[in-house]
DNA sequence: TTTTTATATTAATATATTCGAATATGTTAA
DNA sequence: TTAACATATTCGAATATATTAATATAAAAA
């Protein structure tokens, strides 16, 4: 039950909610993409992702310079809750705006130079 | 979106989650029933219910001596989330135990003497 | 009216959270 | 190796939240 209240605590902060909603909509995102899309300083993104990892809500995978985060698919409750939110995303302009920015995510890989990742 | 993170904040505390889960499963409960079922002091129940009322998550209705609280049916997001939790209530022994105690709720109306309420 | 019961509020204190600044670590590229 | 970049960690200040005890209000019963 602590696991459950912790999930809600995770969702109770705007930045963290935005991160999780983005990860629900996009298979994986790295720290700098999240920082760029949300316009939130990198350390804050990183701190929150660390908490999520400690809570077993996300996993991380390094790909060269970048570390990509994605939701743990095993956590059904979290996925169900995020589905509830995303199903109603039209009611939340900020979440919709974040989603729109996913298409431009490469922009936030500052060193991106067409190498295919 | 603040409304949304506030809902999650509401759910992120064990006592508050238990209150909302009870109200999801039972049309209405008064303060002393909640206090008795959860074994949590009355002022704490009352304070949390006041916050819920301020957030438009519950409504209250006086019936003689007692004040009964119930969920606002308009808040679809909250109801959906509570459904997710209750659908998996078997995973949360404390929530299941609370639910079982609903049958004895009259016990917590200390002045109950068979008058039909 | 006085007492009892149910609920709400307040004040004091303890605890937790958030955020930014500074810094550290790890990786890649030159 | 050094420089540049991506990510992580630590710490302190400001703020928010939780908890308890004491007390207030309001309705019902005596």
CSV table of C-alpha atoms (C1' of nucleotides) in Angstrom, one decimal:
chain,number,residue,atom,x,y,z
A,1,UNK,CA,0.0,0.0,0.0
A,2,UNK,CA,3.0,2.2,0.5
A,3,UNK,CA,3.9,1.5,-3.1
A,4,UNK,CA,0.5,2.8,-4.1
A,5,UNK,CA,0.6,6.0,-2.1
A,6,UNK,CA,4.1,6.5,-3.4
A,7,UNK,CA,2.8,6.3,-7.0
A,8,UNK,CA,0.3,9.0,-6.2
A,9,UNK,CA,3.0,11.1,-4.6
A,10,UNK,CA,5.0,10.7,-7.7
A,11,UNK,CA,2.1,12.0,-9.8
A,12,UNK,CA,1.3,14.8,-7.4
A,13,UNK,CA,4.0,17.2,-8.7
A,14,UNK,CA,3.5,18.9,-12.0
A,15,UNK,CA,7.0,18.2,-13.4
A,16,UNK,CA,6.8,14.6,-12.4
A,17,UNK,CA,3.4,14.1,-13.8
A,18,UNK,CA,4.5,15.6,-17.1
A,19,UNK,CA,7.5,13.3,-17.2
A,20,UNK,CA,5.4,10.2,-16.6
A,21,UNK,CA,2.7,11.3,-19.1
A,22,UNK,CA,5.4,11.8,-21.7
A,23,UNK,CA,6.9,8.4,-21.0
A,24,UNK,CA,3.5,6.9,-21.3
A,25,UNK,CA,3.1,8.4,-24.8
A,26,UNK,CA,6.6,7.8,-26.0
A,27,UNK,CA,8.4,4.5,-25.6
A,28,UNK,CA,11.6,6.1,-24.3
A,29,UNK,CA,13.1,9.5,-23.8
A,30,UNK,CA,16.5,10.6,-22.5
A,31,UNK,CA,17.2,13.2,-19.9
A,32,UNK,CA,18.0,16.0,-22.2
A,33,UNK,CA,14.9,15.4,-24.3
A,34,UNK,CA,12.8,15.6,-21.2
A,35,UNK,CA,14.6,18.7,-20.0
A,36,UNK,CA,14.2,20.3,-23.4
A,37,UNK,CA,10.5,19.4,-23.9
A,38,UNK,CA,9.5,20.4,-20.4
A,39,UNK,CA,11.8,23.4,-20.2
A,40,UNK,CA,12.9,22.3,-16.8
A,41,UNK,CA,16.5,22.3,-15.6
A,42,UNK,CA,18.4,19.0,-16.1
A,43,UNK,CA,19.2,18.3,-12.4
A,44,UNK,CA,15.5,18.4,-11.6
A,45,UNK,CA,14.6,16.0,-14.3
A,46,UNK,CA,17.5,13.8,-13.2
A,47,UNK,CA,16.5,13.9,-9.5
A,48,UNK,CA,12.9,12.9,-10.3
A,49,UNK,CA,14.0,10.1,-12.6
A,50,UNK,CA,16.2,8.8,-9.9
A,51,UNK,CA,13.3,8.7,-7.5
A,52,UNK,CA,11.2,6.9,-10.1
A,53,UNK,CA,13.9,4.4,-10.6
A,54,UNK,CA,14.1,3.8,-6.9
A,55,UNK,CA,10.4,3.2,-6.8
A,56,UNK,CA,10.6,0.8,-9.7
A,57,UNK,CA,8.4,2.9,-11.9
A,58,UNK,CA,11.0,3.3,-14.7
A,59,UNK,CA,14.0,1.7,-16.1
A,60,UNK,CA,17.1,3.3,-17.7
A,61,UNK,CA,19.2,2.2,-20.6
A,62,UNK,CA,22.4,3.9,-21.8
A,63,UNK,CA,22.8,4.4,-25.5
A,64,UNK,CA,26.2,6.0,-26.1
A,65,UNK,CA,26.1,9.4,-24.6
A,66,UNK,CA,22.5,9.4,-23.6
A,67,UNK,CA,20.5,7.6,-21.0
A,68,UNK,CA,17.0,6.6,-22.0
A,69,UNK,CA,14.2,6.1,-19.6
A,70,UNK,CA,11.0,4.2,-20.1
A,71,UNK,CA,8.1,3.1,-17.9
A,72,UNK,CA,8.2,-0.4,-16.4
A,73,UNK,CA,5.4,-2.3,-18.1
A,74,UNK,CA,4.9,-4.5,-15.1
A,75,UNK,CA,3.3,-1.7,-13.1
A,76,UNK,CA,-0.3,-2.1,-14.2
A,77,UNK,CA,-1.7,0.3,-11.7
A,78,UNK,CA,0.5,3.1,-12.8
A,79,UNK,CA,-0.2,2.4,-16.5
A,80,UNK,CA,-3.9,2.3,-15.8
A,81,UNK,CA,-3.8,5.7,-14.1
A,82,UNK,CA,-1.7,7.3,-16.8
A,83,UNK,CA,-4.2,5.9,-19.3
A,84,UNK,CA,-7.0,7.7,-17.4
A,85,UNK,CA,-5.1,10.9,-17.6
A,86,UNK,CA,-4.1,10.6,-21.3
A,87,UNK,CA,-7.6,9.6,-22.3
A,88,UNK,CA,-8.6,13.1,-21.0
A,89,UNK,CA,-5.5,14.9,-22.2
A,90,UNK,CA,-7.6,17.5,-24.0
A,91,UNK,CA,-8.5,18.9,-20.6
A,92,UNK,CA,-4.9,19.7,-19.8
A,93,UNK,CA,-3.3,22.2,-22.2
A,94,UNK,CA,0.1,21.8,-20.8
A,95,UNK,CA,0.1,18.1,-21.2
A,96,UNK,CA,-1.1,18.4,-24.8
A,97,UNK,CA,1.6,21.0,-25.5
A,98,UNK,CA,4.2,18.6,-24.2
A,99,UNK,CA,2.9,15.8,-26.3
A,100,UNK,CA,3.1,18.0,-29.4
A,101,UNK,CA,6.7,18.7,-28.7
A,102,UNK,CA,7.6,15.0,-28.8
A,103,UNK,CA,7.8,15.2,-32.6
A,104,UNK,CA,10.7,17.6,-32.3
A,105,UNK,CA,12.5,15.7,-29.6
A,106,UNK,CA,15.7,15.3,-31.7
A,107,UNK,CA,16.1,19.1,-31.4
A,108,UNK,CA,17.0,18.6,-27.8
A,109,UNK,CA,19.9,16.2,-28.5
A,110,UNK,CA,22.2,19.1,-29.0
A,111,UNK,CA,24.9,17.1,-30.6
A,112,UNK,CA,22.5,15.4,-33.1
A,113,UNK,CA,24.2,15.2,-36.4
A,114,UNK,CA,22.3,12.7,-38.4
A,115,UNK,CA,24.0,9.6,-37.2
A,116,UNK,CA,20.7,7.7,-37.0
A,117,UNK,CA,19.8,7.8,-33.3
B,1,UNK,CA,-3.8,20.6,-14.3
B,2,UNK,CA,-3.4,21.9,-10.8
B,3,UNK,CA,-6.7,20.2,-10.1
B,4,UNK,CA,-5.2,17.0,-11.4
B,5,UNK,CA,-2.0,17.1,-9.3
B,6,UNK,CA,-4.1,18.0,-6.3
B,7,UNK,CA,-6.1,14.9,-6.7
B,8,UNK,CA,-2.9,12.9,-6.7
B,9,UNK,CA,-1.7,14.7,-3.7
B,10,UNK,CA,-5.0,13.8,-2.0
B,11,UNK,CA,-4.4,10.2,-2.8
B,12,UNK,CA,-0.8,10.2,-1.7
B,13,UNK,CA,-1.5,9.9,2.0
B,14,UNK,CA,-2.5,6.6,3.4
B,15,UNK,CA,-5.4,8.0,5.6
B,16,UNK,CA,-6.8,10.0,2.7
B,17,UNK,CA,-6.5,7.2,0.2
B,18,UNK,CA,-8.4,5.0,2.7
B,19,UNK,CA,-11.1,7.6,3.1
B,20,UNK,CA,-11.6,8.0,-0.6
B,21,UNK,CA,-11.6,4.3,-1.3
B,22,UNK,CA,-14.2,3.8,1.4
B,23,UNK,CA,-16.4,6.5,-0.1
B,24,UNK,CA,-16.0,4.9,-3.5
B,25,UNK,CA,-17.4,1.7,-2.1
B,26,UNK,CA,-20.1,3.1,0.1
B,27,UNK,CA,-22.5,5.8,-1.1
B,28,UNK,CA,-22.0,7.9,2.0
B,29,UNK,CA,-20.3,7.7,5.4
B,30,UNK,CA,-20.2,10.2,8.3
B,31,UNK,CA,-17.2,11.4,10.2
B,32,UNK,CA,-17.5,9.1,13.1
B,33,UNK,CA,-18.0,6.0,10.9
B,34,UNK,CA,-14.9,6.9,9.0
B,35,UNK,CA,-13.0,7.6,12.2
B,36,UNK,CA,-14.2,4.3,13.7
B,37,UNK,CA,-13.5,2.1,10.6
B,38,UNK,CA,-10.1,3.6,10.0
B,39,UNK,CA,-9.2,3.9,13.7
B,40,UNK,CA,-7.9,7.4,13.1
B,41,UNK,CA,-8.7,10.4,15.4
B,42,UNK,CA,-11.8,12.4,14.5
B,43,UNK,CA,-10.0,15.7,13.9
B,44,UNK,CA,-7.7,14.2,11.3
B,45,UNK,CA,-10.6,12.7,9.4
B,46,UNK,CA,-12.4,16.0,9.7
B,47,UNK,CA,-9.5,18.0,8.4
B,48,UNK,CA,-9.0,15.8,5.5
B,49,UNK,CA,-12.6,15.9,4.6
B,50,UNK,CA,-12.5,19.6,4.7
B,51,UNK,CA,-9.7,19.6,2.2
B,52,UNK,CA,-11.5,17.3,0.0
B,53,UNK,CA,-14.6,19.5,0.1
B,54,UNK,CA,-12.4,22.6,-0.7
B,55,UNK,CA,-11.1,20.6,-3.7
B,56,UNK,CA,-14.6,19.7,-4.8
B,57,UNK,CA,-14.0,16.0,-4.5
B,58,UNK,CA,-16.7,15.4,-1.9
B,59,UNK,CA,-20.0,16.8,-0.7
B,60,UNK,CA,-21.4,16.8,2.8
B,61,UNK,CA,-25.0,16.6,3.9
B,62,UNK,CA,-26.2,16.8,7.5
B,63,UNK,CA,-28.7,14.2,8.8
B,64,UNK,CA,-29.7,15.1,12.3
B,65,UNK,CA,-26.6,14.7,14.4
B,66,UNK,CA,-24.4,13.3,11.7
B,67,UNK,CA,-22.7,14.8,8.7
B,68,UNK,CA,-22.5,12.4,5.8
B,69,UNK,CA,-19.9,12.7,3.1
B,70,UNK,CA,-20.0,11.3,-0.4
B,71,UNK,CA,-17.9,11.5,-3.6
B,72,UNK,CA,-18.9,14.1,-6.2
B,73,UNK,CA,-20.0,12.0,-9.1
B,74,UNK,CA,-19.0,14.7,-11.6
B,75,UNK,CA,-15.3,14.1,-11.0
B,76,UNK,CA,-14.7,11.4,-13.6
B,77,UNK,CA,-10.9,11.3,-13.3
B,78,UNK,CA,-11.1,10.7,-9.6
B,79,UNK,CA,-13.7,8.0,-10.0
B,80,UNK,CA,-11.7,6.3,-12.7
B,81,UNK,CA,-8.6,6.3,-10.6
B,82,UNK,CA,-10.5,4.9,-7.6
B,83,UNK,CA,-11.9,2.2,-9.8
B,84,UNK,CA,-8.4,1.2,-10.8
B,85,UNK,CA,-7.5,0.9,-7.2
B,86,UNK,CA,-10.6,-1.0,-6.1
B,87,UNK,CA,-10.3,-3.4,-9.1
B,88,UNK,CA,-7.1,-4.4,-7.5
B,89,UNK,CA,-8.1,-4.2,-3.9
B,90,UNK,CA,-7.0,-7.7,-3.2
B,91,UNK,CA,-3.4,-6.5,-3.4
B,92,UNK,CA,-3.9,-4.1,-0.5
B,93,UNK,CA,-4.8,-5.9,2.7
B,94,UNK,CA,-5.5,-2.7,4.6
B,95,UNK,CA,-8.0,-1.5,2.1
B,96,UNK,CA,-9.7,-4.9,2.0
B,97,UNK,CA,-9.9,-4.8,5.8
B,98,UNK,CA,-11.4,-1.4,5.8
B,99,UNK,CA,-14.0,-2.5,3.2
B,100,UNK,CA,-14.9,-5.5,5.4
B,101,UNK,CA,-15.6,-3.2,8.3
B,102,UNK,CA,-18.2,-1.2,6.3
B,103,UNK,CA,-20.8,-3.9,7.3
B,104,UNK,CA,-20.4,-2.9,10.9
B,105,UNK,CA,-20.5,0.8,10.3
B,106,UNK,CA,-23.5,1.3,12.6
B,107,UNK,CA,-21.3,0.2,15.5
B,108,UNK,CA,-19.5,3.6,15.1
B,109,UNK,CA,-22.6,5.6,15.5
B,110,UNK,CA,-22.1,5.5,19.2
B,111,UNK,CA,-25.6,6.7,20.1
B,112,UNK,CA,-27.3,4.2,17.7
B,113,UNK,CA,-30.4,2.9,19.3
B,114,UNK,CA,-32.4,1.4,16.6
B,115,UNK,CA,-34.1,4.5,15.3
B,116,UNK,CA,-33.7,3.6,11.7
B,117,UNK,CA,-30.7,5.7,10.6
C,1,DT,C1',-31.6,25.0,30.2
C,2,DT,C1',-27.9,21.9,30.9
C,3,DT,C1',-25.5,17.9,29.2
C,4,DT,C1',-23.9,15.0,25.8
C,5,DT,C1',-22.6,13.9,21.3
C,6,DA,C1',-20.8,15.0,16.6
C,7,DT,C1',-18.0,17.8,14.0
C,8,DA,C1',-14.8,21.7,13.1
C,9,DT,C1',-11.1,24.8,14.0
C,10,DT,C1',-6.9,26.6,15.9
C,11,DA,C1',-2.3,26.8,17.4
C,12,DA,C1',2.1,24.7,18.2
C,13,DT,C1',5.3,21.7,16.7
C,14,DA,C1',7.5,18.3,13.9
C,15,DT,C1',8.4,16.6,9.5
C,16,DA,C1',8.8,16.6,4.5
C,17,DT,C1',9.2,18.7,0.0
C,18,DT,C1',10.9,21.5,-3.6
C,19,DC,C1',14.3,24.0,-6.0
C,20,DG,C1',18.5,26.0,-7.3
C,21,DA,C1',23.5,26.3,-7.2
C,22,DA,C1',27.6,24.1,-7.1
C,23,DT,C1',29.9,20.2,-8.1
C,24,DA,C1',31.0,15.4,-9.4
C,25,DT,C1',30.9,11.5,-12.6
C,26,DG,C1',30.9,9.2,-16.8
C,27,DT,C1',31.1,9.2,-22.0
C,28,DT,C1',32.5,10.7,-26.4
C,29,DA,C1',35.3,13.2,-29.6
C,30,DA,C1',39.4,15.5,-30.8
D,1,DT,C1',45.2,13.3,-22.7
D,2,DT,C1',42.1,17.1,-22.9
D,3,DA,C1',37.7,19.3,-24.0
D,4,DA,C1',32.9,19.1,-24.5
D,5,DC,C1',28.8,17.1,-23.4
D,6,DA,C1',25.2,14.2,-20.7
D,7,DT,C1',23.8,12.9,-16.4
D,8,DA,C1',24.0,12.5,-11.3
D,9,DT,C1',24.6,14.1,-6.6
D,10,DT,C1',24.8,17.0,-2.6
D,11,DC,C1',23.3,20.6,0.3
D,12,DG,C1',20.8,24.6,2.1
D,13,DA,C1',16.9,27.8,2.0
D,14,DA,C1',12.3,28.4,1.5
D,15,DT,C1',8.1,26.5,1.9
D,16,DA,C1',4.5,23.2,2.6
D,17,DT,C1',2.3,19.5,5.1
D,18,DA,C1',1.1,16.4,9.0
D,19,DT,C1',0.1,15.6,13.7
D,20,DT,C1',-1.5,16.3,18.3
D,21,DA,C1',-3.8,18.7,21.9
D,22,DA,C1',-6.9,21.9,23.2
D,23,DT,C1',-10.9,24.2,22.3
D,24,DA,C1',-15.1,25.9,19.7
D,25,DT,C1',-19.5,25.2,17.5
D,26,DA,C1',-23.8,23.1,16.7
D,27,DA,C1',-27.5,19.8,17.2
D,28,DA,C1',-29.9,16.3,20.2
D,29,DA,C1',-31.3,14.5,24.5
D,30,DA,C1',-32.3,14.9,29.2
